[in-house]
CSV table of C-alpha atoms and ligand atoms in Angstrom, one decimal:
chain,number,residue,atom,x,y,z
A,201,UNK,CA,-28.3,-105.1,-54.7
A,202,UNK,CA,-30.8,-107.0,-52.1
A,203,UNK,CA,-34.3,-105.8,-51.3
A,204,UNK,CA,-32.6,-105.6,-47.6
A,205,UNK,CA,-31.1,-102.3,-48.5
A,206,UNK,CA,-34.5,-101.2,-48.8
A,207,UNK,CA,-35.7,-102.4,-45.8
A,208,UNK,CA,-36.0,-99.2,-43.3
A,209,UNK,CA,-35.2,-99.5,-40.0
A,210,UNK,CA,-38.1,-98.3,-37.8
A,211,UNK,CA,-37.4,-95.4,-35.0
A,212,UNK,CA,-36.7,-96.8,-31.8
A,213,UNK,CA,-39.8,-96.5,-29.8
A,214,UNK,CA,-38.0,-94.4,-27.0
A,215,UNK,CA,-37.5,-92.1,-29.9
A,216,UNK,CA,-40.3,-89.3,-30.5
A,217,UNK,CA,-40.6,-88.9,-34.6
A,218,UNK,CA,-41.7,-85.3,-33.9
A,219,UNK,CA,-38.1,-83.9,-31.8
A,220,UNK,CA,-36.0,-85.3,-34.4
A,221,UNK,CA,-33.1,-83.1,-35.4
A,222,UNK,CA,-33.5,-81.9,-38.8
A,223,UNK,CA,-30.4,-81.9,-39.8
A,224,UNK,CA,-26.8,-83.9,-38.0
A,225,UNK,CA,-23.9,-82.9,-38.5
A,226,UNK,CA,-20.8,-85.3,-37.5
A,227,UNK,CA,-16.8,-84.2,-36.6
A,228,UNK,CA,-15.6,-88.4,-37.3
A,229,UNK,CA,-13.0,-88.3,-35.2
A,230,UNK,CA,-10.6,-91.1,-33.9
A,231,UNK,CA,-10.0,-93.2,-37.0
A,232,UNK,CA,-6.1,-93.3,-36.5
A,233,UNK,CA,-6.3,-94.0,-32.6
A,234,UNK,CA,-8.8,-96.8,-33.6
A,235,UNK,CA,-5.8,-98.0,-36.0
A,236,UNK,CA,-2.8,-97.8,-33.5
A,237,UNK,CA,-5.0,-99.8,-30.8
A,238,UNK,CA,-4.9,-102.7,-32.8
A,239,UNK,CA,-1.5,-102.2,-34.1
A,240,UNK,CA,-2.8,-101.5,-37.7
A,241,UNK,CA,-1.6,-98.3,-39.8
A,242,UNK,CA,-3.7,-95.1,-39.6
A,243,UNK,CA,-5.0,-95.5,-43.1
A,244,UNK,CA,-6.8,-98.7,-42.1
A,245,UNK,CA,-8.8,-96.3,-39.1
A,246,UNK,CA,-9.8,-94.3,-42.2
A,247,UNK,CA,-10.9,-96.8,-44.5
A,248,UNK,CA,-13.4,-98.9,-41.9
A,249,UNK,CA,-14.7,-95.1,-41.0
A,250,UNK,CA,-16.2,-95.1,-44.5
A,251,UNK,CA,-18.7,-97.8,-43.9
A,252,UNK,CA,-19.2,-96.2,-40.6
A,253,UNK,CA,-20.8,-93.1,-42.3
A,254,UNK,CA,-22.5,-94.9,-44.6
A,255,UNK,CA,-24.6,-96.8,-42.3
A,256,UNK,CA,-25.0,-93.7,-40.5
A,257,UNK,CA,-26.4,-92.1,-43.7
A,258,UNK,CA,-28.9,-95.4,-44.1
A,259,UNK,CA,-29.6,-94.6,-40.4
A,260,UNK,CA,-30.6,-91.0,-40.7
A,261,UNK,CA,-32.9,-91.7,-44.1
A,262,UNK,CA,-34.4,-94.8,-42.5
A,263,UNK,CA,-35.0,-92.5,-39.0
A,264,UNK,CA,-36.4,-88.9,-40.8
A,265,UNK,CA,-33.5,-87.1,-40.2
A,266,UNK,CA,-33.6,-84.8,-43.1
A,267,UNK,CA,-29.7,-83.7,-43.8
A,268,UNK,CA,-26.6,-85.3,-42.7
A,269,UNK,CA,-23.3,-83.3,-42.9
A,270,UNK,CA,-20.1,-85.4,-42.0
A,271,UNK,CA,-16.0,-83.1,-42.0
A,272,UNK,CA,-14.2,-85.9,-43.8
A,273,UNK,CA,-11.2,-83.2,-43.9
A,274,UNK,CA,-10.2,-80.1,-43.0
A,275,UNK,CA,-8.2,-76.8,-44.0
A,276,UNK,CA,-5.7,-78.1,-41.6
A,277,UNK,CA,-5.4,-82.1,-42.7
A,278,UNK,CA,-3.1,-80.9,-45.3
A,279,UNK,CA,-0.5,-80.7,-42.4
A,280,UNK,CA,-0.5,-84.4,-41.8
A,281,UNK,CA,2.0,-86.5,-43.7
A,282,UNK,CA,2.1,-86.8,-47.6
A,283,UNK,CA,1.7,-90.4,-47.7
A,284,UNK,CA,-2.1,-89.9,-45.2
A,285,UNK,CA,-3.3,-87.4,-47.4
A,286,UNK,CA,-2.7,-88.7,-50.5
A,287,UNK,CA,-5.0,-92.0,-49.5
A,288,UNK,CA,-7.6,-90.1,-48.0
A,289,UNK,CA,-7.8,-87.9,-51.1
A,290,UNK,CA,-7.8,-91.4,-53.3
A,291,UNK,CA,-10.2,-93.1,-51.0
A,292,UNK,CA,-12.6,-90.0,-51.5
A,293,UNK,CA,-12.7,-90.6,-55.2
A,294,UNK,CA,-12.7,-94.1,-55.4
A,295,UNK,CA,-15.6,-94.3,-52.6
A,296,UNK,CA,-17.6,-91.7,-54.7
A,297,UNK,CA,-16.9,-93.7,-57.8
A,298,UNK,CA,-18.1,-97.0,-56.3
A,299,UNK,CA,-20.8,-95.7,-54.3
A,300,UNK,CA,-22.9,-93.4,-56.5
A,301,UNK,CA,-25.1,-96.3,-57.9
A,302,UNK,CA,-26.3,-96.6,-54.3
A,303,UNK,CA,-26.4,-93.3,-53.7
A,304,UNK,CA,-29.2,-93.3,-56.9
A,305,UNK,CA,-31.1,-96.4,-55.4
A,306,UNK,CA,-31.5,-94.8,-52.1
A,307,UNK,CA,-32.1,-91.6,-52.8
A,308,UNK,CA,-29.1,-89.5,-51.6
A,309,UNK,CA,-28.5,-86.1,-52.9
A,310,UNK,CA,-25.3,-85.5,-52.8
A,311,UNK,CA,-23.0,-82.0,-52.0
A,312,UNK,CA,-19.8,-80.8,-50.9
A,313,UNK,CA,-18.7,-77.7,-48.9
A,314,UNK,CA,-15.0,-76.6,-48.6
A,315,UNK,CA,-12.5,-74.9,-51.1
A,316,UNK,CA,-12.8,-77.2,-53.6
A,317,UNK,CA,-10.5,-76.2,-55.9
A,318,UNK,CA,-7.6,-77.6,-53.9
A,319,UNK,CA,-8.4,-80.6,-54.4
A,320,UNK,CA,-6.7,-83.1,-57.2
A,321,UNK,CA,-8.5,-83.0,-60.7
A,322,UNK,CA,-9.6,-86.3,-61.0
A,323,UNK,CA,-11.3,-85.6,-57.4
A,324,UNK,CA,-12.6,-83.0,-58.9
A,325,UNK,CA,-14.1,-84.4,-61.4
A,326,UNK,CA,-15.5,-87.5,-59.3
A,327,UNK,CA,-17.4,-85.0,-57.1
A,328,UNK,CA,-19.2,-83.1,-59.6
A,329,UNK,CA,-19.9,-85.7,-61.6
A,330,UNK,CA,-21.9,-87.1,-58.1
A,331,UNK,CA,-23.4,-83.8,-57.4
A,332,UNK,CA,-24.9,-83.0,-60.6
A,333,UNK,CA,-26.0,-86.5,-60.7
A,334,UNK,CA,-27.7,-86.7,-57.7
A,335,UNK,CA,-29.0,-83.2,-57.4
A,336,UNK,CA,-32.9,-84.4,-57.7
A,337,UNK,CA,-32.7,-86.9,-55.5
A,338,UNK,CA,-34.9,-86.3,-52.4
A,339,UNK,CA,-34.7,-89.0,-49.8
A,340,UNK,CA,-31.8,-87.2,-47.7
A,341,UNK,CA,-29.3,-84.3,-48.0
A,342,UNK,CA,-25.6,-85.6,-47.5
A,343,UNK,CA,-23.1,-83.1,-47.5
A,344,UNK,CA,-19.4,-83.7,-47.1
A,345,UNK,CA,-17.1,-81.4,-45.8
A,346,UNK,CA,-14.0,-81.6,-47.8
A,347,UNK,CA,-10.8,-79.0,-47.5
A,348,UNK,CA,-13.6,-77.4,-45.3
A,349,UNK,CA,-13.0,-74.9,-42.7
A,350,UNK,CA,-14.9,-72.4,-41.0
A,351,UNK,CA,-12.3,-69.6,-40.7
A,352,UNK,CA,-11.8,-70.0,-44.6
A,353,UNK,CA,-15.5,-70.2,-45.5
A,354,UNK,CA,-16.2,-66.6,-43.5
A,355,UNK,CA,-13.3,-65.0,-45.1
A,356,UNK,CA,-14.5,-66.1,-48.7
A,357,UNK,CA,-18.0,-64.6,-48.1
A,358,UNK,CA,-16.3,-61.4,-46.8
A,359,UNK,CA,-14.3,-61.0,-49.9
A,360,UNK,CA,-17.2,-61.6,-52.6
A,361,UNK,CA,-19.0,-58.9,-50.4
A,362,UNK,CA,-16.5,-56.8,-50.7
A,363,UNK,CA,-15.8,-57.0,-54.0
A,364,UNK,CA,-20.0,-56.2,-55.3
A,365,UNK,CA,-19.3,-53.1,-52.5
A,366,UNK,CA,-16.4,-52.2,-54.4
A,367,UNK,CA,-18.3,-52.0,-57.6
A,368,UNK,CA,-21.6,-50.3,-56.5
A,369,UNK,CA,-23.5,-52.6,-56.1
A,370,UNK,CA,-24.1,-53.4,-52.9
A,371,UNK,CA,-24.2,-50.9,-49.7
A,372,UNK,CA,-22.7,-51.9,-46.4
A,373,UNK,CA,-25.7,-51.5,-44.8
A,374,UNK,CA,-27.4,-53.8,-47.0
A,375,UNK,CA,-25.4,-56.3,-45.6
A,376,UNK,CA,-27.1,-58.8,-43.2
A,377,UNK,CA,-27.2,-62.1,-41.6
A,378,UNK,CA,-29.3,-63.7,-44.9
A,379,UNK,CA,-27.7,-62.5,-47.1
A,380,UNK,CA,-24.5,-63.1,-45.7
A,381,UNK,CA,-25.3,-66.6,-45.3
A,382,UNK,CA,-26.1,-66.7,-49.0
A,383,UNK,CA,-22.6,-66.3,-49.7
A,384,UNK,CA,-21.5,-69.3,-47.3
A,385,UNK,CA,-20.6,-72.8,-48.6
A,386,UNK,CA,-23.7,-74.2,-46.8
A,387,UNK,CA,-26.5,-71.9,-48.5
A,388,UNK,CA,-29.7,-73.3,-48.7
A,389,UNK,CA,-29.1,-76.0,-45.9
A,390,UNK,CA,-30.9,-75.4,-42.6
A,391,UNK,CA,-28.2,-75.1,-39.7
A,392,UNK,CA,-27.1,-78.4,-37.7
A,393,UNK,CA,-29.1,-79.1,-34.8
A,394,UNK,CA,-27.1,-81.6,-33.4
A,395,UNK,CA,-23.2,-82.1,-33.4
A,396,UNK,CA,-21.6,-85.2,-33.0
A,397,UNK,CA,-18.1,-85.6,-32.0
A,398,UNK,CA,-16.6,-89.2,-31.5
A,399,UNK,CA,-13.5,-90.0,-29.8
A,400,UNK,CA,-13.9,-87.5,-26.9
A,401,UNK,CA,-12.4,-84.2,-28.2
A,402,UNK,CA,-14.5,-81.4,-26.7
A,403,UNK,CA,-13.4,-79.1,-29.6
A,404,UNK,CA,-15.2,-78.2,-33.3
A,405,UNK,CA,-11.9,-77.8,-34.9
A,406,UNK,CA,-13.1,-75.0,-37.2
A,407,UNK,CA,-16.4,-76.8,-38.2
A,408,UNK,CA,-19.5,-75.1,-39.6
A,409,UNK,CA,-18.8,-71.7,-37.3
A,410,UNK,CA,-21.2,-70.0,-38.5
A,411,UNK,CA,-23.9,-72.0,-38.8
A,412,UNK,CA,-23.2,-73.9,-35.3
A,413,UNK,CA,-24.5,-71.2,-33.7
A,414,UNK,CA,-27.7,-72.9,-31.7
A,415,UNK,CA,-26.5,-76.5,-32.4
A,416,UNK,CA,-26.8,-79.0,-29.7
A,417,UNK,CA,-23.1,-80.7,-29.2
A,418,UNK,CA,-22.9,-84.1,-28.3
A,419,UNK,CA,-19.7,-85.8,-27.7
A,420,UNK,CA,-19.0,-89.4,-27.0
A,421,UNK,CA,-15.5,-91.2,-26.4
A,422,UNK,CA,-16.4,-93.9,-29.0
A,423,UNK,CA,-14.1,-93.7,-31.7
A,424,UNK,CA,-15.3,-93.0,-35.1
A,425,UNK,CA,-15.0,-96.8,-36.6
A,426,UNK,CA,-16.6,-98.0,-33.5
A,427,UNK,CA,-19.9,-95.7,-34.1
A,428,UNK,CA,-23.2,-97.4,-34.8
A,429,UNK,CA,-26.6,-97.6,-34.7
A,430,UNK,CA,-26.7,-98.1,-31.2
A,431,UNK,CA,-24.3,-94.9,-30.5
A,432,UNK,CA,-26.6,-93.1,-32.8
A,433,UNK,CA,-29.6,-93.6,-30.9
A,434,UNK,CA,-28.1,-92.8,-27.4
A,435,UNK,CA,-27.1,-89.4,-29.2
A,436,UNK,CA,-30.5,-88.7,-30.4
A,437,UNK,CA,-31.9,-89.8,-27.0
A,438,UNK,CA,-29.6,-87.3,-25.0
A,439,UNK,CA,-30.6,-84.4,-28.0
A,440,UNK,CA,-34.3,-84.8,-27.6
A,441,UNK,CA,-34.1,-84.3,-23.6
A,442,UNK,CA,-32.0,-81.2,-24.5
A,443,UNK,CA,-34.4,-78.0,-23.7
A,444,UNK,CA,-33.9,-75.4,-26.6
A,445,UNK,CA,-34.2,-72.1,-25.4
A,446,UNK,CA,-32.4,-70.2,-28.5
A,447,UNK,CA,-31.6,-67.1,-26.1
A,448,UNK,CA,-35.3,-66.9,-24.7
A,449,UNK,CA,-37.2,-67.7,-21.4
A,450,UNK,CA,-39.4,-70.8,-21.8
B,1397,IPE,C1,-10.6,-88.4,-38.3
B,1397,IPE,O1,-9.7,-89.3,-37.6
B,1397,IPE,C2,-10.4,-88.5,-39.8
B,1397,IPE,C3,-9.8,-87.3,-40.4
B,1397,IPE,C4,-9.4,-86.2,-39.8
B,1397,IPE,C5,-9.6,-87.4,-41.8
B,1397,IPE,P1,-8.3,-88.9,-37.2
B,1397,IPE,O2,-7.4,-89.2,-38.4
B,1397,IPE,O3,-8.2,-87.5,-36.8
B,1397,IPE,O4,-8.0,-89.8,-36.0
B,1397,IPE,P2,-7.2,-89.5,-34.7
B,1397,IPE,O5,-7.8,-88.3,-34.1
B,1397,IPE,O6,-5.7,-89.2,-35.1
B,1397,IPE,O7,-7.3,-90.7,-33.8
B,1398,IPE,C1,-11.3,-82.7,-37.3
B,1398,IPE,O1,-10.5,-83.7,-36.7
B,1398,IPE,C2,-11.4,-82.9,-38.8
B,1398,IPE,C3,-12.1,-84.0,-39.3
B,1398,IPE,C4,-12.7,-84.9,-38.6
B,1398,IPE,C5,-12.0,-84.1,-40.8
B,1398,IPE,P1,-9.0,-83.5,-36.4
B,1398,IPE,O2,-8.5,-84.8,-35.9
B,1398,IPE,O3,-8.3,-82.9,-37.6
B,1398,IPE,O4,-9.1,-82.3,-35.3
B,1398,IPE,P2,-8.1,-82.0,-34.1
B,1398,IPE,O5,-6.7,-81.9,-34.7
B,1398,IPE,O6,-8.2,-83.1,-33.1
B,1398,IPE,O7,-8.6,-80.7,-33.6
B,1399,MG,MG1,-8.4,-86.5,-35.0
């Protein structure tokens, strides 16, 4: 560990601190075209995109973005080949494993949204061992969406509704958009404020639908292991010429 890694990167000066988003989320998209360009098999797309989002995670701490959330795979992934999922699920735990040391140093706090029961044990084990470790740190909030989807997520809240209606003690009129909210994967995270999508897909691919709401979408044809700093800051430049309006006249 160098004192470089400490060394924050200042806000570009055609960057106002004050417009940041407060929280980014990112659909990495693009990894296996990335791959097949060059010839290469779709894993190696995957495995470059991992030090992709970590420098975007440096970036966002460094910048004063306050929460990053990154869909690293969805409800619908398991329908890809055996041999695809199986590596992403063993790079996720081996990445966690190696990376949690620098996840202390810098601050991270750590969570994951998604059914996480699906996935392998020793994942498992790997991701709350980095959540409850992490859980004071303050410098960012990273959350990874894993066997996350949005369809899924709504219906889950719906059904532990149902059930405290069922036994008494909750009223269907009690029920509102708070408290609903409280029962999502993302509870106590403010909503994104800006999507990004690489590699040109014009979709959210049942991302965050709830909370996506009011988000800003910004999509750029960059696939995800080509992202950077540089693609980072155009994004941010587009979002904070973006008038808000949130339903109202301004
Ligand atoms: C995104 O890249 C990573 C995951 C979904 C895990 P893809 O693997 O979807 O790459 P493309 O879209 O096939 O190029
Ligand atoms: C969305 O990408 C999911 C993740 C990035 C994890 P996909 O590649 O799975 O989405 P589609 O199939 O293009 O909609
Ligand atoms: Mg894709």
């Amino acid at each position: 560990m160098t004192a470089k890694h400490f060394a924050l990167q200042a806000l570009p000066t055609d960057l106002v601190q004050e417009r940041m988003p407060r929280h980014v989320a990112v659909i990495m998209d693009g990894n296996g075209r990335w791959a097949k360009q060059r010839g290469l098999p779709r894993i190696m797309g995957h495995r470059r995109g991992v030090d992709v989002l970590k420098r975007l995670l440096r970036c966002c701490r460094d910048w004063g973005v306050e929460a990053l959330t990154a869909y690293a795979f969805s409800t619908e992934n398991w329908g890809r080949p055996t041999e695809e999922v199986e590596f992403l699920m063993a790079l996720f735990e081996r990445v966690l494993r190696q990376e949690l040391r620098e996840m202390m140093e810098e601050d991270v706090q750590i969570r994951f949204v998604g059914n996480l029961e699906m996935l392998p044990r020793s994942l498992q084990a790997e991701i709350d061992r980095a959540v409850s470790e992490t859980k004071n740190n303050r410098g960012i909030h990273f959350t990874v969406a894993t066997n996350y989807g949005g369809r899924q997520e709504i219906v889950q809240a719906c059904q532990a509704i149902a059930a405290q209606v069922q036994a008494g003690t909750l009223q269907p009129d009690q029920i509102d958009e708070a408290m609903f909210e409280q029962h999502l994967y993302t509870h106590g995270i403010c909503d994104p404020d800006l999507l990004i999508r690489t590699s040109g897909e014009m979709r959210i691919s049942n991302f965050l639908l709830w909370q996506m709401a009011y988000a800003e979408i910004y999509v750029t044809n960059t696939l995800w292991p080509d992202f950077d700093r540089e693609e980072f800051h155009q994004a941010l430049i587009s979002y904070q010429q973006r008038e808000r309006r949130f339903g109202k006249v301004l």
